[in-house]
Coordinates of C-alpha atoms and ligand atoms in Angstrom, one line a residue:
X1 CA 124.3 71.2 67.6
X2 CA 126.7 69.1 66.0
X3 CA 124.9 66.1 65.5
X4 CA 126.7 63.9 66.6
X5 CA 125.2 63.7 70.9
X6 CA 122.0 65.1 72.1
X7 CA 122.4 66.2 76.0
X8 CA 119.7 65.7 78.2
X9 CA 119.1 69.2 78.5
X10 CA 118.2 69.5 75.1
X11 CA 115.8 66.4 75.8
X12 CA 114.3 68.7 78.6
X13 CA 113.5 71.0 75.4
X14 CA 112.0 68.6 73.5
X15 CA 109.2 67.5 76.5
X16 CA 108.8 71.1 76.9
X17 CA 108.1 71.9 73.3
X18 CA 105.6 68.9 73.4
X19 CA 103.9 70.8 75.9
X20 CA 103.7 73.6 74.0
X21 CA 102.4 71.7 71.1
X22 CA 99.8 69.7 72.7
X23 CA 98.9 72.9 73.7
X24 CA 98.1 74.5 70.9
X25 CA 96.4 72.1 69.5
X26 CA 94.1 70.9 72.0
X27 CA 91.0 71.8 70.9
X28 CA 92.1 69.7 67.5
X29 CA 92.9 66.6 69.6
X30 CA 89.7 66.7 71.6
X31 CA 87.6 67.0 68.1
X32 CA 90.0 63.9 66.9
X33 CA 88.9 62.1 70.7
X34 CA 85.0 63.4 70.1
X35 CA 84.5 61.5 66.2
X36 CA 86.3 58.3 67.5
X37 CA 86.3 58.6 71.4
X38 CA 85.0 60.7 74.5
X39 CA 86.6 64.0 73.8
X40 CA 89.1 64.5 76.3
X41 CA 92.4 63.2 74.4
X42 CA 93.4 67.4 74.5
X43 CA 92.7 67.9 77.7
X44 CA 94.4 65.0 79.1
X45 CA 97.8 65.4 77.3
X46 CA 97.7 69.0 78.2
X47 CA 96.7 68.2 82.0
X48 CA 99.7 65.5 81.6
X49 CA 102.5 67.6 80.1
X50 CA 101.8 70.5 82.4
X51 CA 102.0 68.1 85.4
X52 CA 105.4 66.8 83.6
X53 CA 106.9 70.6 83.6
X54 CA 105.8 71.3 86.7
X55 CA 107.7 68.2 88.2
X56 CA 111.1 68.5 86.2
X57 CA 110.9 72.3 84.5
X58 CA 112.6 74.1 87.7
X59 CA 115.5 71.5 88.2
X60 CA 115.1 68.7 85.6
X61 CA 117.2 65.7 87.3
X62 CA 120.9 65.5 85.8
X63 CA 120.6 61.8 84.5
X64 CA 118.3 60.0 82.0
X65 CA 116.8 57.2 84.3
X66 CA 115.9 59.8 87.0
X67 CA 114.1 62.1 84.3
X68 CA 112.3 59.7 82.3
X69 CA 111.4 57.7 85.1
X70 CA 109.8 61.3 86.6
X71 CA 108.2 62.2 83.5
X72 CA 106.6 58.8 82.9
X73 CA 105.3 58.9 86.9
X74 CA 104.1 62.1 86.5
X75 CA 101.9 61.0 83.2
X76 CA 100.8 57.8 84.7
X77 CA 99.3 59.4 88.2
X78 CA 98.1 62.8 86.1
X79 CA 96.4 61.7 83.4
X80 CA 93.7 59.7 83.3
X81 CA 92.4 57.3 80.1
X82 CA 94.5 54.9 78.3
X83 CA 96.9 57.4 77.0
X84 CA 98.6 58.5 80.3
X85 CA 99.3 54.9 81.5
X86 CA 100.9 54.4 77.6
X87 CA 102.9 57.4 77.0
X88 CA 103.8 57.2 80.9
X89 CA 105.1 53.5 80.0
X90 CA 106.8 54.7 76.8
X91 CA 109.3 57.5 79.3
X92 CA 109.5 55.2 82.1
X93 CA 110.8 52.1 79.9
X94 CA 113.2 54.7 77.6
X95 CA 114.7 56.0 81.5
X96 CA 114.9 52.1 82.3
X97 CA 116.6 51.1 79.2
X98 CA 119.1 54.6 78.6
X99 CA 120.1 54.2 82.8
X100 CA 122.3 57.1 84.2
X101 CA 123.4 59.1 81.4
X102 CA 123.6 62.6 80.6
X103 CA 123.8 62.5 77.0
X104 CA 123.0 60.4 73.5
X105 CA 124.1 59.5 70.6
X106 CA 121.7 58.7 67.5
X107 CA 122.5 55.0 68.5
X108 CA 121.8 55.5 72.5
X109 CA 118.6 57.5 72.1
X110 CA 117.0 54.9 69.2
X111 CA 117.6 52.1 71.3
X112 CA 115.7 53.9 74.6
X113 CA 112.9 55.1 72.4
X114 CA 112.5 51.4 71.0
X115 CA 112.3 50.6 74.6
X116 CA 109.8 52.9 75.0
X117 CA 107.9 51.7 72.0
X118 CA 108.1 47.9 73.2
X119 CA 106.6 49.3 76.5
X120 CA 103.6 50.6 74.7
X121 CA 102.5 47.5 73.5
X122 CA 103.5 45.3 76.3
X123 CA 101.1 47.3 77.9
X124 CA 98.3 47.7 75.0
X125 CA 99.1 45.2 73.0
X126 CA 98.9 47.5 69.7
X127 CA 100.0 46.1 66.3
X128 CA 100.5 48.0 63.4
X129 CA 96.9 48.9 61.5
X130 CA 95.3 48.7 64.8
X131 CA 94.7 52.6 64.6
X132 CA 96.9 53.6 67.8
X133 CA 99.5 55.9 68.3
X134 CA 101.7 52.8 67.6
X135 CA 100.8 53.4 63.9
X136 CA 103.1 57.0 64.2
X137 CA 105.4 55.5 66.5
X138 CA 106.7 52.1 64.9
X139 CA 107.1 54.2 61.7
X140 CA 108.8 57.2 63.1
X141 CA 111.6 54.8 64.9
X142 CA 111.9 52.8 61.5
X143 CA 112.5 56.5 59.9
X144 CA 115.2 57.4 62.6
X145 CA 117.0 53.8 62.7
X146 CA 116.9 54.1 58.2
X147 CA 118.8 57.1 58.6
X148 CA 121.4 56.9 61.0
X149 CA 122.1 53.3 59.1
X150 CA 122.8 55.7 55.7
X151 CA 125.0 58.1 57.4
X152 CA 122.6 60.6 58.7
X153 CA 122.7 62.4 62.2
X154 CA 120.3 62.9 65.0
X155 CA 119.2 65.8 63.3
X156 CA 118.3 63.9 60.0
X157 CA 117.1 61.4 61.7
X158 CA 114.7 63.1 64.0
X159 CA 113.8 65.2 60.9
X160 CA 112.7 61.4 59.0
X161 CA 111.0 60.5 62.0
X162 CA 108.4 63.8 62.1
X163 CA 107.9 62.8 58.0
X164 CA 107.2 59.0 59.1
X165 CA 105.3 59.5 62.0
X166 CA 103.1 62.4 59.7
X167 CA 102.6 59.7 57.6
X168 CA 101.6 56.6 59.6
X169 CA 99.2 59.2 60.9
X170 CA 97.5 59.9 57.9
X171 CA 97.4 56.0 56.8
X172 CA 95.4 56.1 60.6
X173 CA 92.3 57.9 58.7
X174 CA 90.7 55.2 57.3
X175 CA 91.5 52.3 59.7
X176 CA 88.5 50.4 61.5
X177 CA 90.5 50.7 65.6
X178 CA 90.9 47.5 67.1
X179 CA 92.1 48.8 70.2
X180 CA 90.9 51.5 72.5
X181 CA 87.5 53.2 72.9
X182 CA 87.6 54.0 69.3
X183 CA 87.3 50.0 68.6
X184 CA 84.0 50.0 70.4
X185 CA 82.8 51.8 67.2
X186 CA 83.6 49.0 64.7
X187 CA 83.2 50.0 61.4
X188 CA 82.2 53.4 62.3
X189 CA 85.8 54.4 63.9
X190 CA 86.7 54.6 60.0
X191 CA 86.8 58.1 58.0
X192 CA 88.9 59.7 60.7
X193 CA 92.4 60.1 62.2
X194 CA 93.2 59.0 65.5
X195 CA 93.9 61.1 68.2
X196 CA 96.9 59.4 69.7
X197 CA 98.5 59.1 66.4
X198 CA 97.9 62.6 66.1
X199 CA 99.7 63.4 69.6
X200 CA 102.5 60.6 69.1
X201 CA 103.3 62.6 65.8
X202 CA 103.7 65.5 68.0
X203 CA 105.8 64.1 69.9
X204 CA 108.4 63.7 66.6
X205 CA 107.8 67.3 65.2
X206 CA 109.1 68.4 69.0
X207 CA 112.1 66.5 68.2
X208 CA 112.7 67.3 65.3
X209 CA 112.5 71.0 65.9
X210 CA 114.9 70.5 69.4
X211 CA 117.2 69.0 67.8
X212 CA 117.6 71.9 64.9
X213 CA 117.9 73.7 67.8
Ligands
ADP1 P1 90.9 57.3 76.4 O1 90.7 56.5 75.2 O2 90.9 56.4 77.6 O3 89.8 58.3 76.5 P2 92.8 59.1 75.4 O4 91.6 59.7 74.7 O5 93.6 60.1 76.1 O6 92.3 58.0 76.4 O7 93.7 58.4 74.3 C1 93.2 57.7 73.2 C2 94.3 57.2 72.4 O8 95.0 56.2 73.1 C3 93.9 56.6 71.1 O9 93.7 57.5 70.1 C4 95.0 55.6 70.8 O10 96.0 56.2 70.0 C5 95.6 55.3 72.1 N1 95.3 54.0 72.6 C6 94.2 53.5 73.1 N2 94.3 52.2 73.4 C7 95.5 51.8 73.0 C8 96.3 50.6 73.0 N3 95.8 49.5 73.5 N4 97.5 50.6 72.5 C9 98.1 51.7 72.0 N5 97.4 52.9 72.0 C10 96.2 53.0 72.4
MG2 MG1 89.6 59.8 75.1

């Protein structure tokens, strides 16, 4: 691509490679959800991405708002847990906020996934350190925003963003959560990586390796 505007179908790609992802590593998200959590953090991003290509893979709709604001539906009503209410938040607030477009620029798409971001904690009131998938989020975005600022592109940028969000993942491990099911644990939620993290990081390395194309 020339790095300069991502399209929407490319965006299509990107929550279909997340699918694929989550997929494969299933099993490795629901042994994350079974040290910290009740072991279904795999199956419920899986059950929720398959319901998402279901809805849009056949005729994904033409603008931004109407295919965020599907995906994030779709999550909400498919998956159950805290996860499908947050991620569903984080594609129905970037729809809200990017309105009826049909393509980005590295600008355009930072500010909707910000948006997306600030919907995630309006609704679970994450802060950084709080051992969430806000700790590979907030990074990722910082990442992205760093690099467009010094001249990068959307490819760059998505590329700093997979690195970031790897990172605030890691820096999860030995967090004591203070938010989630894993918080019920206290001290004991420490020595191990958390599950959403794990998936938001995904998320990054899907588009990341979209926008390579
Ligand atoms: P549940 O915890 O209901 O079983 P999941 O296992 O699918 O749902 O998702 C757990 C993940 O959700 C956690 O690893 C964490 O990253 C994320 N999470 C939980 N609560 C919050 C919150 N209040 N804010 C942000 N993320 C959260
Ligand atoms: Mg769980």
């Amino acid at each position: 691509m020339s790095g300069g505007t991502v399209t929407l179908d490319r965006l299509v790609s990107w929550l279909s490679r997340f699918r694929e992802l989550v997929t494969e590593q299933q099993a490795y998200l629901t042994e994350l959800d079974s040290a910290i959590g009740d072991a279904d953090h795999g199956a419920n991003m899986t059950r929720g991405m398959n319901a998402v290509m279901e809805k849009i893979g056949a005729t994904p709709p033409g603008t931004a708002d109407e295919l965020f604001k599907a995906v994030g539906m779709t999550l909400v009503t498919s998956v159950g847990g805290a996860s499908g209410p947050l991620y569903g938040t984080f594609f129905l607030r970037l729809g809200m906020t990017a309105g009826a477009v049909s393509e980005f620029t590295g600008e355009s798409l930072s500010t909707a996934l910000h948006a997306g971001l600030d919907g995630v904690v309006a609704r679970g009131k994450a802060e950084a350190g709080d051992k969430t998938m806000f700790d590979a989020m907030a990074p990722a975005l910082a990442a992205w925003d760093e690099t467009l600022g010094g001249g990068g592109d959307t490819v760059a940028a998505a590329s700093a963003a997979f690195t970031a969000a790897e990172r605030g993942r890691d820096a999860t491990e030995p967090l004591v959560a203070r938010k989630g099911r894993a918080s019920y644990l206290g001290e004991r939620s420490a020595g191990h990586l958390d599950p959403g993290a794990t998936s938001a990081t995904l998320l990054f390395q899907a588009l990341s390796e979209t926008l390579k194309g």
